[in-house]
Short mmCIF file of N, CA, C and O in Angstrom, two decimals:
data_model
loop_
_atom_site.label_atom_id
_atom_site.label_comp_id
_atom_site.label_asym_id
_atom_site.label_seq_id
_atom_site.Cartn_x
_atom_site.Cartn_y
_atom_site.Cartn_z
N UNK A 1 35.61 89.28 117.73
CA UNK A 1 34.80 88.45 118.60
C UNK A 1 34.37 89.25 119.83
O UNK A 1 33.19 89.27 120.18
N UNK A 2 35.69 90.19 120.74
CA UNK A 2 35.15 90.69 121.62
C UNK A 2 34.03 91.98 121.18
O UNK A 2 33.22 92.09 122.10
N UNK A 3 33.77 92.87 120.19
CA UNK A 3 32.93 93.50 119.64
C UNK A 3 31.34 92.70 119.54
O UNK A 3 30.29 93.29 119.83
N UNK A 4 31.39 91.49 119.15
CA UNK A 4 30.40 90.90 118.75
C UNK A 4 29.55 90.70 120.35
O UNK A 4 28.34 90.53 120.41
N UNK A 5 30.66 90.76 121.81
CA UNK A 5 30.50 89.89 122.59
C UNK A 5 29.65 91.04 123.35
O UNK A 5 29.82 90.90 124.56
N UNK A 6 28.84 92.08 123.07
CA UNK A 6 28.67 93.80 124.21
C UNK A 6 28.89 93.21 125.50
O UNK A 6 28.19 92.75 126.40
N UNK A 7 29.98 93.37 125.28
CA UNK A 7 30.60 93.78 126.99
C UNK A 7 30.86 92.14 127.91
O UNK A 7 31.60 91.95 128.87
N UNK A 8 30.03 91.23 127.25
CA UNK A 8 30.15 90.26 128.06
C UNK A 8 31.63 89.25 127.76
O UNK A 8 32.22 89.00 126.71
N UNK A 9 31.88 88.82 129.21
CA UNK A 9 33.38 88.14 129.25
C UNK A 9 33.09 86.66 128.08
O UNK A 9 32.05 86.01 127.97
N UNK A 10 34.17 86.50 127.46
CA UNK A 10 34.54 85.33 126.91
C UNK A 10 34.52 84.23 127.89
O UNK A 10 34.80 84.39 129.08
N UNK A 11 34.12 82.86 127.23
CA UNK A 11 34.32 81.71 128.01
C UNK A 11 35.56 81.15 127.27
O UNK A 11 35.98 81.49 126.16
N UNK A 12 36.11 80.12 128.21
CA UNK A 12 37.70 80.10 127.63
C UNK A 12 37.86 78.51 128.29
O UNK A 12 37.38 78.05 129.32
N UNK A 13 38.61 78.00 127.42
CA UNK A 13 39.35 76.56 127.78
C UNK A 13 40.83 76.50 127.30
O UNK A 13 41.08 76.63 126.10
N UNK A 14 42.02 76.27 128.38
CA UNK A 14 42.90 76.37 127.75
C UNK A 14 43.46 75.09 127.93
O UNK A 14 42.86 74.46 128.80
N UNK A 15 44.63 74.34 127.29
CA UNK A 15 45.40 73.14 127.13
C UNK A 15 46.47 73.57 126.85
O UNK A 15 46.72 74.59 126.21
N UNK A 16 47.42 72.56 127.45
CA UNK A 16 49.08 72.71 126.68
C UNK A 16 49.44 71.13 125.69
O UNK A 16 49.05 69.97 125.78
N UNK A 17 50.07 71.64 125.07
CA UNK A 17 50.59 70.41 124.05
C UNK A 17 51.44 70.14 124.07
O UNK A 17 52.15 70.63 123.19
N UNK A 18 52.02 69.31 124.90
CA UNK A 18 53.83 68.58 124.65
C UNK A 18 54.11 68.04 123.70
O UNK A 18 53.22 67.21 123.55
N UNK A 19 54.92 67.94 122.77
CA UNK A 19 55.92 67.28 122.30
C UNK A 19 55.47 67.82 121.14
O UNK A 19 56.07 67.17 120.29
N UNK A 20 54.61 68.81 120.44
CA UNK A 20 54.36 69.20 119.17
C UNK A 20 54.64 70.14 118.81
O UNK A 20 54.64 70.89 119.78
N UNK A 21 55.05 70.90 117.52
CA UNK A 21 55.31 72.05 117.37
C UNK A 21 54.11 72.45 115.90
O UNK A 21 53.53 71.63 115.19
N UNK A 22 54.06 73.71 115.85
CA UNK A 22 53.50 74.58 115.64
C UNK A 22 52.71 74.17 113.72
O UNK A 22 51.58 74.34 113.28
N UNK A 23 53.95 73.61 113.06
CA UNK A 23 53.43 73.52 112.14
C UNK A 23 53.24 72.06 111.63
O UNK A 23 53.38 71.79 110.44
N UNK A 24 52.90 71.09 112.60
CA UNK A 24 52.31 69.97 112.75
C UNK A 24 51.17 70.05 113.27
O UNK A 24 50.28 69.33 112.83
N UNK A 25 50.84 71.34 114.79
CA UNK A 25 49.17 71.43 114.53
C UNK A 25 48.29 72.13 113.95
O UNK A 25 47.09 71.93 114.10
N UNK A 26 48.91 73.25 113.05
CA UNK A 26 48.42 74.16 111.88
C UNK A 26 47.01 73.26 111.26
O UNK A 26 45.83 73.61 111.27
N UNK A 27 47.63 71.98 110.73
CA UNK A 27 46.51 71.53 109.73
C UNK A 27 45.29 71.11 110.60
O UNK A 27 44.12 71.26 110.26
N UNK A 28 45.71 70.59 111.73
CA UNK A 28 44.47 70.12 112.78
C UNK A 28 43.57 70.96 113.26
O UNK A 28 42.39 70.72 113.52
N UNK A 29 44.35 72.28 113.41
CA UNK A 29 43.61 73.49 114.13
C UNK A 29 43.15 74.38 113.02
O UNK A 29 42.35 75.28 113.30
N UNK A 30 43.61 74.20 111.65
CA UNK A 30 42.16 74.50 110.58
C UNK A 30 40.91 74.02 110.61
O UNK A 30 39.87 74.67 110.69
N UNK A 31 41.13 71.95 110.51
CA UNK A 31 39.95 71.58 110.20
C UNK A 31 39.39 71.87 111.54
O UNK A 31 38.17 71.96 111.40
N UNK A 32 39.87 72.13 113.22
CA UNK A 32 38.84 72.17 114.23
C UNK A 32 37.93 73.43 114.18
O UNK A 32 36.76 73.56 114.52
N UNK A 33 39.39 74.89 113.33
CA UNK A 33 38.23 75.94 113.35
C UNK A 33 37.00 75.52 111.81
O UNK A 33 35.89 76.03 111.66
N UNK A 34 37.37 74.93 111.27
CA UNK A 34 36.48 74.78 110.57
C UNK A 34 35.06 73.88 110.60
O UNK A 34 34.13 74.00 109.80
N UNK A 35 35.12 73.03 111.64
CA UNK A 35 33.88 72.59 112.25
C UNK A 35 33.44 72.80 113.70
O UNK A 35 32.70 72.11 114.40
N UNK A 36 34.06 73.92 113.97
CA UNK A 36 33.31 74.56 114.97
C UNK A 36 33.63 76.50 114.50
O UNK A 36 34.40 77.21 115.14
N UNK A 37 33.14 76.79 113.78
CA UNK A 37 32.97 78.10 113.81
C UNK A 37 32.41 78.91 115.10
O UNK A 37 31.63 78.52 115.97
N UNK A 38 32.93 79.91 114.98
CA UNK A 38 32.35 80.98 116.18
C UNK A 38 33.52 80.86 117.26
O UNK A 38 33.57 81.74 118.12
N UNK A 39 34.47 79.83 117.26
CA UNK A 39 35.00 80.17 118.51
C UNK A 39 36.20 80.36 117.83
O UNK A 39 36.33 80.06 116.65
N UNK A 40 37.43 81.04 118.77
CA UNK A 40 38.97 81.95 118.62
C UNK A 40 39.45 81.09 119.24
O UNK A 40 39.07 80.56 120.29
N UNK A 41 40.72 80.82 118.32
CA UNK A 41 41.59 79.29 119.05
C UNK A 41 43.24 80.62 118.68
O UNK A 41 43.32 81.38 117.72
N UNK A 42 43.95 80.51 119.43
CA UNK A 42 44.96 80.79 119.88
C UNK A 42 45.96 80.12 120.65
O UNK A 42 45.90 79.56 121.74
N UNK A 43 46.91 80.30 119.82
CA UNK A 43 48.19 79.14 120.40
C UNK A 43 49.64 80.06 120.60
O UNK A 43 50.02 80.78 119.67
N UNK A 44 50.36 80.00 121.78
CA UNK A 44 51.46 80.69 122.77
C UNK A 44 53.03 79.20 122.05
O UNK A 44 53.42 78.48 122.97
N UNK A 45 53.41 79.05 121.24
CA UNK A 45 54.39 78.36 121.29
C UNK A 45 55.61 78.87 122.63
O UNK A 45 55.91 80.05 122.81
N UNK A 46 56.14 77.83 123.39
CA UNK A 46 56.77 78.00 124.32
C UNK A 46 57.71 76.57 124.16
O UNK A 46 57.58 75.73 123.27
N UNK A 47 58.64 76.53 125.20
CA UNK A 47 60.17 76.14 124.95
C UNK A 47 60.81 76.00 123.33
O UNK A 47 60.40 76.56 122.32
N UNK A 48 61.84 75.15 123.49
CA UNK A 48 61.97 74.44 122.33
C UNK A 48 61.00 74.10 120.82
O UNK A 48 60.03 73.35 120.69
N UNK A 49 61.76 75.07 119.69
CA UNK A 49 60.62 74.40 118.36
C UNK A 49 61.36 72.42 118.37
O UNK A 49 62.58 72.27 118.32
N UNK A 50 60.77 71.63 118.40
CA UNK A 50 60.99 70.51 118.22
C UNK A 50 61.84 69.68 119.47
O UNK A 50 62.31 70.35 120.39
N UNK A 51 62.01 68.02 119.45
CA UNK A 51 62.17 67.57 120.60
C UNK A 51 60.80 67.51 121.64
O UNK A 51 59.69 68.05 121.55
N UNK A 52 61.39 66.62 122.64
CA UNK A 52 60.01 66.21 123.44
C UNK A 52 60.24 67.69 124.29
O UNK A 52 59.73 67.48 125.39
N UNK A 53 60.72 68.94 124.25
CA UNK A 53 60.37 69.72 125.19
C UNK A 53 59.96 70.83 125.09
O UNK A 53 59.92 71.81 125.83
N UNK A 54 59.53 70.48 123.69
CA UNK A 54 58.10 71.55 122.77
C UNK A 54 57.09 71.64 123.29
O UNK A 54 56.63 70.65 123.85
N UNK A 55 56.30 73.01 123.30
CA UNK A 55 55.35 73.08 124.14
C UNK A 55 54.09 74.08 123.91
O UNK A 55 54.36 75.22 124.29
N UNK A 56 52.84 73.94 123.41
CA UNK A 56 52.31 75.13 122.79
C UNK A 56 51.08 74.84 124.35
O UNK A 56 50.59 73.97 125.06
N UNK A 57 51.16 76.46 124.12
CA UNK A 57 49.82 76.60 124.99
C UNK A 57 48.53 77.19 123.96
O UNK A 57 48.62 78.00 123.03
N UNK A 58 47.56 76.60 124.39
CA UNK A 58 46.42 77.01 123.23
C UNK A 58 45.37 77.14 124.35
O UNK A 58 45.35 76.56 125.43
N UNK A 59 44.34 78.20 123.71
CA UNK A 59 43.51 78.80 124.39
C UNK A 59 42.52 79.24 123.14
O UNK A 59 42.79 79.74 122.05
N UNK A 60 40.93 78.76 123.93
CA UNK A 60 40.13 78.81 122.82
C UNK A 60 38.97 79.27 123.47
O UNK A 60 38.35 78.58 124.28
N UNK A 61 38.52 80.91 123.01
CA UNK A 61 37.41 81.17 123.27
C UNK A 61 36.30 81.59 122.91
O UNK A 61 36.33 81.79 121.70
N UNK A 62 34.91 81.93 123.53
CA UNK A 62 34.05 82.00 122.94
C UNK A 62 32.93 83.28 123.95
O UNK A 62 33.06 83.66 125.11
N UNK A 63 31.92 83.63 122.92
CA UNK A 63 31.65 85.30 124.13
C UNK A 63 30.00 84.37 123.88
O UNK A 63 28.99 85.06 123.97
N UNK A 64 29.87 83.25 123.67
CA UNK A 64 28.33 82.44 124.00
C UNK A 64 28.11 81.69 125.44
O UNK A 64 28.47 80.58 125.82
N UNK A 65 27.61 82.39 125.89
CA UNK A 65 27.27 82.25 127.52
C UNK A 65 27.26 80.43 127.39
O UNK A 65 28.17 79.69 127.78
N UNK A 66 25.96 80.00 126.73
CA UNK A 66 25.93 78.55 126.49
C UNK A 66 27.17 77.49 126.09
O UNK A 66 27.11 76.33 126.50
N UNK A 67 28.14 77.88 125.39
CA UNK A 67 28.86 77.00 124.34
C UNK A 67 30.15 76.31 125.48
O UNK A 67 30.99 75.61 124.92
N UNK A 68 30.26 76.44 126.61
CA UNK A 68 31.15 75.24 127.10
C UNK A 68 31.05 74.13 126.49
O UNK A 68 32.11 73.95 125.90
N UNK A 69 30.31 73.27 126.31
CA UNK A 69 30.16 72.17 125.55
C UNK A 69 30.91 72.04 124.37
O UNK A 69 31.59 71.09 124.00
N UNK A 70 30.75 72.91 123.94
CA UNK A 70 31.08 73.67 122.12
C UNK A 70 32.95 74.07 122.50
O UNK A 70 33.78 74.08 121.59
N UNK A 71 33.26 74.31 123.68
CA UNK A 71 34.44 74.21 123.96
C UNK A 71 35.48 73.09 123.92
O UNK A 71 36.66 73.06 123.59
N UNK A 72 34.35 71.93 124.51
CA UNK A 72 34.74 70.97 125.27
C UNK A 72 34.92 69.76 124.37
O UNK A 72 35.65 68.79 124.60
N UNK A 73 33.93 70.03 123.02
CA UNK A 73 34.25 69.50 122.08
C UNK A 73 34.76 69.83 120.79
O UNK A 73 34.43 69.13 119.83
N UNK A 74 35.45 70.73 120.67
CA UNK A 74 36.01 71.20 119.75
C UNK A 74 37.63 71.04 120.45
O UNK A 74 38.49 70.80 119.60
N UNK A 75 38.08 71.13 121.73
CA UNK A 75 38.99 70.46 122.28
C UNK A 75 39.29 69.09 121.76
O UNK A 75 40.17 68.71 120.98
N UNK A 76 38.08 68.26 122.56
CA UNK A 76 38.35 66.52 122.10
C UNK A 76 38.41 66.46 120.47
O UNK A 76 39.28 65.73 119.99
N UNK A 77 37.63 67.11 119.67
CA UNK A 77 37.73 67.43 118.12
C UNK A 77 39.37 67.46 117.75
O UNK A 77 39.84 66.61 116.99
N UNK A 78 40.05 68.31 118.25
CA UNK A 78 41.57 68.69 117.51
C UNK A 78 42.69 67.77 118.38
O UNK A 78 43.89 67.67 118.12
N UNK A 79 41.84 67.02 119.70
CA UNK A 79 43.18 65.79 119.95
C UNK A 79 43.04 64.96 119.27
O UNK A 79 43.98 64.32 118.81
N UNK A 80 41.51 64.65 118.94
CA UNK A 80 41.62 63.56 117.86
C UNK A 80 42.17 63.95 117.04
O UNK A 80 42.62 62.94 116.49
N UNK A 81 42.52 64.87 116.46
CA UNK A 81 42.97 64.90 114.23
C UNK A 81 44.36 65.23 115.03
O UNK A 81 44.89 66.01 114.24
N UNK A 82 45.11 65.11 115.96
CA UNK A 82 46.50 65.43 116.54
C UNK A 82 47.17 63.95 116.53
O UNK A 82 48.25 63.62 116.05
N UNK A 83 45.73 62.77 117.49
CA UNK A 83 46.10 61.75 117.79
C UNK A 83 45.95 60.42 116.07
O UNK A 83 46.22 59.22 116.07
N UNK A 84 45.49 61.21 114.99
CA UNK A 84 45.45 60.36 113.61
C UNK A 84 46.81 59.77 113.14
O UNK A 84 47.81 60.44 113.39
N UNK A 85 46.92 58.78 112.60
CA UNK A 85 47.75 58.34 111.80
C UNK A 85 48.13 58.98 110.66
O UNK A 85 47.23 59.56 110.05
N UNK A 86 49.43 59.03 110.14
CA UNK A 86 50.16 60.09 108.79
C UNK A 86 49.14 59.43 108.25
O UNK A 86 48.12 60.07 108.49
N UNK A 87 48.84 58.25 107.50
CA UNK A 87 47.93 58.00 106.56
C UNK A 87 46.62 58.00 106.04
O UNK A 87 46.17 57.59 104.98
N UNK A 88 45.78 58.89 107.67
CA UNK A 88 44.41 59.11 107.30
C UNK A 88 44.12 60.38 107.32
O UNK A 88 43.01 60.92 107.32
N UNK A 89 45.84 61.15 107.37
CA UNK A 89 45.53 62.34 107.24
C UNK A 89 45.14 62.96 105.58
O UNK A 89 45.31 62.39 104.50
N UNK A 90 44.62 64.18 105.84
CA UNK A 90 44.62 64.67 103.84
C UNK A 90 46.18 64.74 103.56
O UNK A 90 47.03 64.41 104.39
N UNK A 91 46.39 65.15 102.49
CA UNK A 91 47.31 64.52 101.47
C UNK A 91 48.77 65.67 101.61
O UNK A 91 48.81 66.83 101.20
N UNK A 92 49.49 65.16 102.08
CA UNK A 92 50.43 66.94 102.08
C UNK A 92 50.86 66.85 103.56
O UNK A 92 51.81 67.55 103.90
N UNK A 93 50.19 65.97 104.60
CA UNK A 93 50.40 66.24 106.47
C UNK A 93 51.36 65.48 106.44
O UNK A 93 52.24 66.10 107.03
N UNK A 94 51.79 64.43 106.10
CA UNK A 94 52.31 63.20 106.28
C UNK A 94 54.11 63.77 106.54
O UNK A 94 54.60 63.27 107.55
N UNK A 95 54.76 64.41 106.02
CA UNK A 95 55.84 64.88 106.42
C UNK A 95 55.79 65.68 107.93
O UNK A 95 56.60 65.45 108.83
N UNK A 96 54.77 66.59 108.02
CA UNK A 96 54.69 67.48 109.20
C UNK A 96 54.66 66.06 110.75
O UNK A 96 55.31 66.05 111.79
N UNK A 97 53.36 64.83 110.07
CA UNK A 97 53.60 63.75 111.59
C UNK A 97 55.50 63.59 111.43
O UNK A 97 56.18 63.90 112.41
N UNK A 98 56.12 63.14 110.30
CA UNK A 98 56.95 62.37 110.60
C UNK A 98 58.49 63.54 111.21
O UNK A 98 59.58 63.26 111.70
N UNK A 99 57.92 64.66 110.89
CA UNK A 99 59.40 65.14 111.58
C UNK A 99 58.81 65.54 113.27
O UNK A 99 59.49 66.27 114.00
N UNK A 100 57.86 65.12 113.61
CA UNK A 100 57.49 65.08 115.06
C UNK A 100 57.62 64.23 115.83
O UNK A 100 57.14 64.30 116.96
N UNK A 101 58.34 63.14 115.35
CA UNK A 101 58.17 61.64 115.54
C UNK A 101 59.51 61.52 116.34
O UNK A 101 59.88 60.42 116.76
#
C-alpha cells in the first residue's frame, strides 16, 4: 500500500475494542475488508485473550487523499457485523459470538 502511495502519508482511523478477542472479529474484519477494498485494517491485540478486559486496537489505513469517508464507513461497516446476532451471522460464527458472551 505504502509503494502504491509515492511518497504520500496514509490517512488513518484508529478504534479500540473492549471485550472482544481476536478470533471473534476475524470473520467481521474479512467481510469489512471485503467491501471496502483498498484500505489496510490492522489489529494490536492487547490485555487479556478473553474476559471483559480484552482489548484490540485496530487501525485502518488508506494512502487516498479523498477516502476519510471510506474510513468512516468501513468503521461503522465492521461495528455493525460485531454488533449482529449469532443467528444472522454466516454459518460456522455462532460458536466464536458465544464464547465472547
Amino acid at each position: 500500500m505504502l509503494r502504491a502511495s509515492k511518497g504520500q502519508a496514509p490517512e488513518e482511523v484508529s478504534i479500540e475494542l473492549v471485550g472482544i478477542i481476536e478470533s471473534a472479529l476475524a470473520p467481521a474484519l474479512d467481510r469489512t475488508r471485503k467491501a471496502f477494498p483498498g484500505l489496510y485494517f490492522k489489529s494490536h491485540p492487547r490485555g487479556r485473550e478473553g474476559g471483559i478486559r480484552s482489548l484490540i486496537q485496530l487501525h485502518v489505513y488508506t494512502v487516498d487523499p479523498d477516502s476519510r469517508a471510506k474510513l468512516d464507513n468501513a468503521i461503522a461497516y465492521l461495528l455493525r457485523e460485531l454488533s449482529k446476532p449469532a443467528h444472522s451471522r454466516p454459518k460456522g460464527q455462532e460458536k466464536a459470538r458465544q464464547d465472547n458472551a
